[in-house]
Coordinates of C-alpha atoms in Angstrom, one line a residue:
M1 CA 0.0 0.0 0.0
P2 CA 1.7 3.3 -1.0
M3 CA 2.7 5.7 1.7
S4 CA 1.4 8.7 -0.3
I5 CA -1.6 8.5 -2.6
C6 CA -2.0 12.2 -3.1
A7 CA 0.4 15.0 -4.1
K8 CA 0.8 15.8 -0.5
P9 CA 1.7 12.9 1.7
I10 CA -1.1 11.8 4.0
N11 CA -0.7 10.1 7.3
K12 CA -0.8 6.4 6.4
A13 CA -0.9 5.4 10.0
I14 CA -3.7 7.4 10.8
V15 CA -6.8 7.2 9.9
G16 CA -8.6 4.4 11.4
I17 CA -10.7 1.5 10.2
K18 CA -14.0 0.9 8.7
T19 CA -15.5 -2.5 8.6
M20 CA -17.9 -3.7 6.0
V21 CA -19.7 -6.9 5.2
F22 CA -19.9 -8.6 1.8
S23 CA -23.2 -10.3 0.9
A24 CA -21.3 -12.9 -1.2
T25 CA -21.2 -16.6 -0.7
P26 CA -19.3 -18.1 2.3
D27 CA -16.2 -19.0 0.2
Y28 CA -15.7 -15.3 -0.5
C29 CA -14.4 -13.1 2.2
K30 CA -17.4 -11.6 3.9
F31 CA -15.4 -9.2 6.1
F32 CA -12.8 -6.7 5.2
F33 CA -11.3 -3.5 6.4
L34 CA -10.6 -0.1 4.9
V35 CA -7.4 0.4 6.8
F36 CA -5.0 3.2 7.3
F37 CA -2.9 1.7 10.1
S38 CA -2.2 3.5 13.3
L39 CA 1.4 2.8 14.3
S40 CA 0.7 4.4 17.7
A41 CA -2.6 4.0 19.1
S42 CA -5.9 8.0 26.2
F43 CA -8.4 9.2 23.6
S44 CA -8.3 12.8 22.1
S45 CA -11.4 12.6 19.9
A46 CA -11.7 16.3 19.7
S47 CA -8.9 16.3 17.1
L48 CA -10.3 13.3 15.2
S49 CA -13.1 13.6 12.7
F50 CA -15.0 11.7 10.2
N51 CA -13.9 12.2 6.6
F52 CA -10.7 13.8 7.8
Y53 CA -9.1 13.7 4.4
G54 CA -12.2 14.8 2.5
I55 CA -10.6 18.0 1.4
S56 CA -6.9 17.3 1.3
C57 CA -7.2 13.9 -0.3
P58 CA -10.8 13.0 -1.1
S59 CA -9.9 9.8 -3.0
A60 CA -7.9 8.3 -0.2
E61 CA -10.5 6.1 1.4
F62 CA -11.9 5.0 -2.0
M63 CA -8.5 3.9 -3.2
V64 CA -7.7 2.0 0.0
R65 CA -11.1 0.4 0.1
N66 CA -10.7 -1.0 -3.4
T67 CA -7.1 -2.1 -2.7
V68 CA -8.1 -4.0 0.4
R69 CA -11.2 -5.4 -1.2
S70 CA -9.2 -6.7 -4.1
A71 CA -6.5 -8.2 -1.8
A72 CA -9.1 -9.8 0.5
S73 CA -10.9 -11.4 -2.5
N74 CA -7.7 -13.0 -3.6
D75 CA -6.6 -14.0 -0.1
P76 CA -9.5 -14.5 2.4
T77 CA -7.0 -14.7 5.3
I78 CA -6.2 -11.0 5.0
P79 CA -9.0 -9.7 7.2
G80 CA -8.0 -11.8 10.2
K81 CA -4.4 -10.7 9.8
L82 CA -5.4 -7.0 9.6
L83 CA -7.6 -7.4 12.7
R84 CA -4.8 -9.0 14.6
L85 CA -2.5 -6.2 13.7
V86 CA -5.0 -3.6 14.9
F87 CA -5.2 -5.4 18.3
H88 CA -1.5 -5.5 18.7
D89 CA -1.0 -1.9 17.5
C90 CA -3.6 -0.4 19.8
F91 CA -2.5 -2.4 22.9
V92 CA 1.2 -1.7 22.5
K93 CA 0.8 2.0 21.8
A94 CA -2.1 1.7 20.3
G95 CA -17.5 -8.6 10.1
G96 CA -20.5 -8.3 10.7
P97 CA -21.1 -4.7 11.8
A98 CA -20.2 -1.7 9.8
I99 CA -18.3 0.8 11.9
D100 CA -17.5 4.4 11.0
I101 CA -14.2 5.5 12.6
P102 CA -13.1 9.1 13.3
T103 CA -9.8 9.7 11.5
G104 CA -6.8 11.9 11.7
R105 CA -4.4 9.8 13.8
R106 CA -0.6 10.4 13.7
D107 CA 2.3 8.0 13.7
G108 CA 4.2 7.6 17.0
R109 CA 7.8 8.7 17.3
V110 CA 8.8 5.8 19.5
S111 CA 8.7 2.1 18.7
V112 CA 10.4 -0.3 21.1
A113 CA 10.3 -4.0 20.7
A114 CA 10.5 -4.5 24.5
N115 CA 7.1 -2.8 24.8
V116 CA 5.3 -5.5 22.8
R117 CA 5.1 -8.6 24.9
P118 CA 4.0 -7.0 28.2
N119 CA 1.2 -5.3 26.4
I120 CA -0.5 -8.1 24.5
V121 CA -2.6 -11.0 25.5
D122 CA -0.8 -14.3 25.4
T123 CA -2.9 -17.3 24.3
S124 CA -2.1 -19.0 27.6
F125 CA -3.4 -16.2 29.8
T126 CA -5.9 -16.7 32.6
V127 CA -9.0 -14.6 32.9
D128 CA -7.3 -12.7 35.8
E129 CA -4.3 -11.9 33.5
M130 CA -6.5 -10.8 30.6
L131 CA -8.7 -8.6 32.9
S132 CA -5.6 -7.0 34.4
L133 CA -4.2 -6.1 31.0
F134 CA -7.6 -4.9 29.6
S135 CA -8.2 -2.8 32.7
S136 CA -4.8 -1.1 32.3
K137 CA -6.0 0.0 28.9
G138 CA -9.4 1.3 30.1
L139 CA -11.3 -1.7 28.9
S140 CA -13.9 -3.7 30.9
P141 CA -14.6 -7.4 31.3
D142 CA -17.5 -7.0 28.8
D143 CA -14.9 -5.6 26.3
L144 CA -12.7 -8.6 26.9
V145 CA -15.4 -11.1 26.0
T146 CA -16.6 -9.0 23.1
L147 CA -13.2 -8.3 21.5
S148 CA -12.2 -12.0 22.0
G149 CA -14.9 -12.6 19.3
A150 CA -12.3 -11.4 16.8
H151 CA -11.2 -15.1 16.9
T152 CA -14.2 -15.8 14.7
I153 CA -11.8 -15.2 11.7
G154 CA -8.1 -15.6 11.2
S155 CA -5.7 -18.4 11.9
A156 CA -2.9 -19.4 14.2
H157 CA 0.4 -21.3 14.2
C158 CA 0.4 -24.6 16.0
S159 CA 2.8 -23.1 18.6
A160 CA 0.0 -20.8 19.8
F161 CA -1.9 -23.6 21.4
S162 CA 0.8 -26.3 21.8
D163 CA 0.5 -25.9 25.6
R164 CA -2.8 -27.8 25.4
F165 CA -0.8 -31.0 24.3
R166 CA 2.2 -32.9 25.5
K167 CA 4.8 -34.2 23.1
D168 CA 6.3 -37.6 23.9
S169 CA 7.8 -40.6 22.2
K170 CA 4.4 -41.6 20.8
G171 CA 3.7 -38.2 19.4
M172 CA 1.2 -35.7 20.7
T173 CA -1.1 -36.3 23.7
H174 CA -4.2 -34.3 24.6
I175 CA -3.7 -33.0 28.2
D176 CA -6.2 -30.0 28.5
A177 CA -9.5 -31.3 29.9
S178 CA -11.3 -28.1 28.9
L179 CA -10.8 -29.0 25.2
D180 CA -13.3 -31.3 23.4
S181 CA -11.6 -34.6 22.7
I182 CA -12.7 -34.9 19.1
Y183 CA -11.6 -31.4 18.4
A184 CA -8.3 -32.1 20.1
D185 CA -7.7 -35.1 17.8
E186 CA -8.4 -32.9 14.8
L187 CA -5.8 -30.4 16.0
M188 CA -3.2 -33.1 16.7
K189 CA -3.6 -34.4 13.1
K190 CA -3.1 -30.9 11.8
C191 CA -0.2 -30.2 14.1
P192 CA 1.7 -33.5 14.5
A193 CA 4.9 -33.8 16.4
G194 CA 7.8 -32.6 14.2
R195 CA 5.4 -30.4 12.3
D196 CA 6.4 -27.7 9.9
S197 CA 6.5 -24.4 11.9
S198 CA 4.7 -22.6 9.1
I199 CA 1.5 -24.7 9.5
T200 CA -1.6 -22.7 10.6
V201 CA -5.0 -23.7 11.9
N202 CA -8.2 -21.7 11.6
N203 CA -9.3 -20.0 14.8
D204 CA -12.9 -20.9 14.1
P205 CA -13.2 -24.5 12.8
E206 CA -16.7 -23.9 11.5
T207 CA -17.0 -20.6 9.7
S208 CA -13.5 -19.3 9.4
L209 CA -14.1 -16.8 6.7
V210 CA -17.2 -15.2 8.1
F211 CA -17.4 -12.6 10.9
D212 CA -20.2 -14.0 13.0
N213 CA -21.0 -15.3 16.5
Q214 CA -19.8 -18.9 15.8
Y215 CA -16.8 -18.3 18.1
Y216 CA -19.0 -18.2 21.1
R217 CA -20.9 -21.3 20.0
N218 CA -17.6 -23.0 19.7
L219 CA -16.7 -22.1 23.3
L220 CA -20.0 -23.7 24.5
T221 CA -18.9 -27.0 22.9
H222 CA -15.4 -26.7 24.2
R223 CA -13.9 -26.0 20.8
G224 CA -12.0 -22.8 21.5
L225 CA -8.6 -22.9 19.9
F226 CA -6.6 -21.2 22.6
Q227 CA -6.5 -21.7 26.3
S228 CA -7.3 -17.9 26.7
D229 CA -10.6 -18.7 24.8
S230 CA -11.6 -21.7 26.8
V231 CA -11.2 -19.9 30.2
L232 CA -13.9 -17.4 29.2
L233 CA -16.5 -20.2 29.5
N234 CA -15.1 -21.5 32.8
D235 CA -15.1 -18.2 34.7
E236 CA -18.3 -16.8 36.2
R237 CA -17.2 -13.2 35.4
T238 CA -17.3 -13.9 31.6
R239 CA -19.4 -17.0 31.1
K240 CA -22.8 -15.3 30.9
Q241 CA -21.8 -13.0 28.2
V242 CA -20.3 -15.9 26.2
E243 CA -23.6 -17.7 26.5
F244 CA -25.6 -14.6 25.5
F245 CA -23.5 -13.8 22.4
A246 CA -23.7 -17.5 21.4
E247 CA -27.5 -17.0 21.2
D248 CA -27.8 -13.5 19.9
Q249 CA -25.5 -12.5 17.0
E250 CA -27.0 -9.0 16.7
S251 CA -26.2 -8.2 20.3
F252 CA -22.6 -9.3 19.7
F253 CA -22.4 -7.0 16.7
R254 CA -23.7 -4.1 18.7
S255 CA -21.3 -4.7 21.5
W256 CA -18.5 -5.3 19.0
S257 CA -19.0 -1.8 17.5
Q258 CA -18.8 -0.2 20.9
S259 CA -15.8 -2.2 22.2
F260 CA -13.9 -1.9 18.9
L261 CA -14.2 1.9 19.0
K262 CA -12.9 1.9 22.5
L263 CA -10.0 -0.3 21.4
I264 CA -8.8 1.8 18.6
S265 CA -9.1 4.9 20.7
I266 CA -6.3 3.8 23.0
G267 CA -3.4 6.2 23.1
V268 CA -4.4 8.0 19.9
K269 CA -2.0 10.7 18.8
T270 CA -3.1 13.8 16.8
D271 CA -1.8 17.0 15.6
N272 CA 1.7 17.7 17.0
E273 CA 1.7 14.7 19.2
G274 CA 3.0 12.5 16.3
D275 CA 4.3 12.5 12.8
V276 CA 3.3 11.7 9.3
R277 CA 6.0 9.2 8.6
V278 CA 8.0 9.4 5.4
S279 CA 8.8 5.7 5.8
C280 CA 6.7 3.2 7.7
S281 CA 9.7 1.4 9.1
G282 CA 10.9 4.3 11.3
S283 CA 10.2 7.7 12.8
N284 CA 11.2 10.9 10.9
D285 CA 14.0 11.7 13.5

């Protein structure tokens, strides 16, 4: 994606995200993003606005929308990858529902690798660990359950859930009692001992290319891919919302819109607080 798509460079990191839904068949990607990534994501909404580039670069969103749409149609795994990037971006510094996002974000001037791991959820986290991290970002337990629904699309490497199995001389053994045994067998077949490290598995074994509430239905049948998924059903602080979303997709979509806006409002930089990077790989200093 080009850094500048107008005569005057615009802030590529910026702008925010709009989600839209395709009405096409399930084998086509039904969920995609119009994305101008924020490389630094408390909220200063007064400096953000809708259609921020309407005057300076009116074709910006149109061009990016078409670029992402084309890429997603050729590779249906792209939406999940973009969504994962947004989560990591917003937490470190930063489907179904259509969400309008205020734009005008700036790129951060600091990017430190050591800041990443302490600021993202690990797939082995307990509910206490996830709630602690979410609370530090101004997010609630309801936000945790809602935003975990992002696992309705995307994929993961076998190493992300390998702690649910034990490797021995006979191969892989299922050791996590919270995981459905049939599903565990399927995962061990896809991720055998001595596997290729590049192998990935769909987060949602049922409707991996559709942004829907199937993730929560999977949790009710103990088919959550990560340990951090399964614990949501086993904890009284989060179980009821999991059960509710499993029954009511529209309520999940409404909650998603609200929680996602909160997520991408974390640590937003505007005006002189950040830069319009000349190169995405580093600050302008």
